[in-house]
Short mmCIF file of C-alpha atoms in Angstrom, two decimals:
data_model
loop_
_atom_site.label_atom_id
_atom_site.label_comp_id
_atom_site.label_asym_id
_atom_site.label_seq_id
_atom_site.Cartn_x
_atom_site.Cartn_y
_atom_site.Cartn_z
CA MET A 1 -106.92 0.50 -13.95
CA LYS A 2 -103.86 -1.69 -13.47
CA VAL A 3 -100.41 -0.14 -13.16
CA SER A 4 -97.85 0.96 -16.68
CA LEU A 5 -94.26 0.46 -16.31
CA GLU A 6 -92.10 2.86 -17.44
CA SER A 7 -88.38 2.01 -18.03
CA GLU A 8 -85.14 3.64 -20.79
CA LYS A 9 -86.73 2.24 -24.23
CA VAL A 10 -89.32 0.71 -23.00
CA ILE A 11 -93.76 0.66 -21.58
CA LEU A 12 -95.67 -2.84 -20.71
CA VAL A 13 -98.88 -1.56 -20.19
CA PRO A 14 -101.73 -3.69 -19.23
CA TYR A 15 -103.82 -5.95 -21.75
CA MET A 16 -106.39 -4.19 -22.67
CA LYS A 17 -109.20 -4.03 -25.52
CA GLU A 18 -108.00 -1.85 -28.36
CA HIS A 19 -104.61 -4.08 -27.89
CA VAL A 20 -107.06 -7.52 -29.24
CA PRO A 21 -107.36 -6.36 -33.21
CA LYS A 22 -103.29 -6.38 -33.57
CA TYR A 23 -102.96 -8.79 -31.25
CA HIS A 24 -105.09 -11.80 -33.42
CA GLN A 25 -103.17 -10.12 -36.68
CA TRP A 26 -100.02 -10.67 -34.88
CA MET A 27 -101.72 -14.42 -33.68
CA GLN A 28 -102.03 -14.75 -37.94
CA ASP A 29 -98.80 -15.35 -38.49
CA PRO A 30 -97.91 -19.25 -38.80
CA ASP A 31 -94.42 -18.50 -37.43
CA LEU A 32 -95.23 -16.90 -33.98
CA LEU A 33 -98.61 -19.56 -33.53
CA GLN A 34 -95.23 -22.13 -33.71
CA ALA A 35 -93.07 -20.28 -31.25
CA THR A 36 -95.54 -19.50 -29.08
CA GLY A 37 -97.33 -22.67 -28.77
CA SER A 38 -100.79 -21.25 -29.81
CA GLU A 39 -103.41 -22.15 -31.78
CA PRO A 40 -105.49 -19.70 -34.39
CA LEU A 41 -108.33 -18.22 -33.02
CA THR A 42 -111.04 -16.12 -34.07
CA LEU A 43 -111.56 -12.30 -33.58
CA ASP A 44 -114.09 -13.02 -31.53
CA GLN A 45 -112.65 -16.01 -29.07
CA GLU A 46 -108.94 -12.82 -28.46
CA TYR A 47 -111.21 -10.56 -27.36
CA GLN A 48 -112.68 -13.39 -25.21
CA MET A 49 -109.37 -14.59 -24.53
CA HIS A 50 -108.51 -11.04 -23.92
CA LEU A 51 -111.19 -11.13 -20.86
CA SER A 52 -110.65 -14.64 -19.48
CA TRP A 53 -106.92 -13.17 -19.06
CA THR A 54 -107.65 -10.16 -17.32
CA LEU A 55 -109.50 -10.95 -14.55
CA ASP A 56 -108.01 -14.36 -13.92
CA PRO A 57 -105.26 -13.72 -11.09
CA LEU A 58 -103.31 -15.72 -11.79
CA LYS A 59 -101.51 -14.20 -14.77
CA GLN A 60 -100.73 -10.87 -15.49
CA THR A 61 -99.60 -10.25 -19.17
CA PHE A 62 -98.68 -6.39 -20.55
CA ILE A 63 -97.91 -5.55 -23.91
CA VAL A 64 -94.81 -4.14 -25.00
CA LEU A 65 -94.25 -0.74 -26.09
CA ASP A 66 -91.27 0.21 -28.15
CA LYS A 67 -90.35 4.02 -26.87
CA ASP A 68 -89.68 4.85 -30.21
CA LEU A 69 -93.24 4.03 -31.51
CA ILE A 70 -95.11 6.49 -29.19
CA VAL A 71 -97.19 9.06 -31.44
CA GLY A 72 -96.65 12.32 -28.85
CA GLU A 73 -96.53 12.22 -24.85
CA PHE A 74 -96.87 8.96 -23.65
CA ILE A 75 -100.39 8.93 -21.00
CA HIS A 76 -101.09 5.96 -18.56
CA GLY A 77 -104.43 4.20 -19.15
CA ASP A 78 -104.27 5.08 -23.28
CA PRO A 79 -103.75 1.18 -24.95
CA HIS A 80 -101.13 3.09 -28.05
CA VAL A 81 -102.04 0.67 -30.27
CA GLU A 82 -99.15 2.45 -32.59
CA ALA A 83 -95.79 1.17 -30.02
CA MET A 84 -97.18 -1.97 -29.64
CA VAL A 85 -94.15 -4.63 -30.91
CA GLY A 86 -94.89 -7.24 -28.19
CA ASP A 87 -96.05 -9.12 -24.71
CA VAL A 88 -95.24 -10.61 -21.42
CA ASN A 89 -97.28 -12.98 -19.45
CA ILE A 90 -96.48 -14.61 -15.82
CA TYR A 91 -97.85 -17.76 -14.94
CA MET A 92 -98.99 -18.03 -11.09
CA ASN A 93 -100.27 -21.63 -11.35
CA ASP A 94 -97.54 -24.23 -9.73
CA LEU A 95 -100.21 -26.07 -7.21
CA ASP A 96 -96.95 -27.10 -5.17
CA ASP A 97 -95.19 -23.52 -5.77
CA SER A 98 -97.75 -20.84 -5.30
CA GLN A 99 -93.94 -18.52 -5.87
CA MET A 100 -93.28 -19.80 -9.31
CA ALA A 101 -93.91 -18.07 -12.34
CA GLU A 102 -94.48 -19.11 -15.59
CA ILE A 103 -92.49 -16.17 -18.10
CA GLU A 104 -92.79 -15.78 -22.08
CA ILE A 105 -92.10 -12.87 -23.60
CA MET A 106 -93.17 -11.99 -27.65
CA ILE A 107 -91.49 -9.58 -29.48
CA ALA A 108 -94.18 -10.05 -32.79
CA GLU A 109 -93.27 -6.91 -34.85
CA PRO A 110 -90.11 -8.17 -36.45
CA LYS A 111 -88.72 -4.69 -37.02
CA SER A 112 -88.43 -4.64 -32.89
CA ARG A 113 -86.75 -7.92 -33.10
CA GLY A 114 -82.47 -7.97 -32.46
CA LYS A 115 -83.27 -4.26 -30.10
CA GLY A 116 -83.35 -5.70 -26.20
CA LEU A 117 -87.13 -4.89 -26.13
CA GLY A 118 -87.70 -8.70 -24.99
CA LYS A 119 -84.83 -8.54 -22.11
CA LYS A 120 -86.11 -4.88 -21.35
CA ALA A 121 -89.75 -7.08 -20.91
CA VAL A 122 -88.20 -9.64 -19.32
CA LEU A 123 -86.65 -7.92 -16.55
CA MET A 124 -89.59 -5.37 -15.81
CA MET A 125 -92.74 -8.01 -15.70
CA MET A 126 -89.65 -10.31 -12.79
CA ASN A 127 -89.22 -7.02 -11.85
CA PHE A 128 -92.49 -6.13 -11.18
CA ALA A 129 -93.68 -9.64 -10.26
CA VAL A 130 -91.01 -11.05 -7.16
CA GLU A 131 -92.60 -6.63 -5.65
CA ASN A 132 -95.66 -7.38 -6.49
CA PHE A 133 -96.66 -11.68 -6.03
CA GLY A 134 -93.42 -12.08 -4.17
CA ILE A 135 -91.86 -14.61 -6.54
CA HIS A 136 -89.26 -16.73 -5.70
CA SER A 137 -88.82 -18.63 -9.09
CA PHE A 138 -88.81 -18.00 -12.69
CA ARG A 139 -89.70 -20.98 -15.21
CA VAL A 140 -89.65 -20.90 -18.48
CA LYS A 141 -91.31 -23.40 -21.07
CA ILE A 142 -89.28 -22.63 -25.28
CA GLY A 143 -89.57 -24.69 -28.34
CA GLU A 144 -86.48 -26.35 -28.68
CA SER A 145 -86.29 -24.60 -32.55
CA ASN A 146 -87.16 -20.97 -31.26
CA GLU A 147 -83.15 -20.37 -30.09
CA ALA A 148 -83.40 -16.50 -29.64
CA SER A 149 -85.73 -17.12 -26.24
CA LEU A 150 -83.30 -19.82 -25.66
CA ASN A 151 -80.51 -17.61 -25.49
CA LEU A 152 -81.95 -14.56 -24.32
CA PHE A 153 -83.40 -16.65 -21.18
CA ARG A 154 -80.04 -18.32 -20.17
CA LYS A 155 -77.75 -15.08 -20.80
CA LEU A 156 -80.28 -13.64 -17.54
CA GLY A 157 -79.29 -17.09 -15.64
CA PHE A 158 -81.41 -19.30 -16.74
CA LYS A 159 -80.91 -23.05 -16.45
CA GLU A 160 -82.10 -26.19 -18.26
CA SER A 161 -84.44 -28.81 -15.80
CA SER A 162 -86.26 -30.64 -17.84
CA TYR A 163 -86.65 -31.49 -21.71
CA SER A 164 -89.77 -33.29 -23.53
CA GLU A 165 -89.52 -35.17 -25.87
CA ILE A 166 -93.09 -35.42 -26.60
CA PHE A 167 -93.77 -31.11 -26.91
CA LYS A 168 -89.90 -30.86 -28.33
CA GLU A 169 -90.19 -28.14 -25.85
CA VAL A 170 -87.20 -26.85 -23.06
CA THR A 171 -87.54 -26.00 -19.55
CA LEU A 172 -85.25 -23.35 -17.86
CA GLU A 173 -85.57 -22.28 -14.70
CA LEU A 174 -84.27 -19.38 -12.36
CA PRO A 175 -84.72 -18.53 -8.73
CA ILE A 176 -84.74 -15.57 -7.16
CA SER A 177 -82.20 -15.10 -3.94
CA LYS A 178 -81.59 -11.63 -2.30
CA PRO A 179 -78.09 -11.13 -4.75
CA ASN A 180 -79.67 -11.72 -7.70
CA CYS A 181 -82.78 -9.93 -6.84
CA GLU A 182 -79.85 -6.99 -6.36
CA GLU A 183 -78.88 -8.25 -9.95
CA LEU A 184 -82.57 -8.03 -11.26
CA LEU A 185 -82.63 -4.27 -10.70
CA GLN A 186 -79.71 -3.34 -11.32
CA LEU A 187 -80.41 -5.34 -14.56
CA VAL A 188 -83.91 -3.06 -14.87
CA GLY A 189 -81.95 0.61 -14.74
CA LYS A 190 -85.01 3.17 -13.84
CA MET A 191 -88.06 2.55 -14.04
CA VAL A 192 -90.84 4.13 -13.26
CA THR A 193 -94.59 3.10 -12.57
CA HIS A 194 -97.72 4.90 -13.24
CA SER A 195 -101.29 4.03 -11.30
#
């Protein structure tokens, strides 16, 4: 069993097959498809995608849980589908730099947006990636119309590195140095790793 990461408001759990039906339901929303640059999949294709993501050593996916929505106590290894609000991913697929990770966040549940859960999930994932994969630089690719995501990453210190006219997409990057690594730890706050 992979690890779960717990903070004050958010728990990140591994993407499990029990999460797929709700994830699939989210991905029927045209606005989410546009914001994530995704294509609609059948439920069967979503299960296949889940399997490929969980087996790929260059990807790490966590489901974002809102602690306030967990029924009963949090139990590591349980999917806690009732508290699912989104996901956070890193892709370590830069052929020129194996310590560069592309990061993505999606808070799919409208009632859970604007509560700081996305920011906390991103910070937790970045901390996890630095500690476990030696990541020294992060990149995000965001559609130019996705103001919420652009604002989030800019507030975290990401700077624009390029713009794709074809995809209408902004690329932002954040190198991790010793000082901003310490700042990252402070921003994450108390985080418990369950294994």
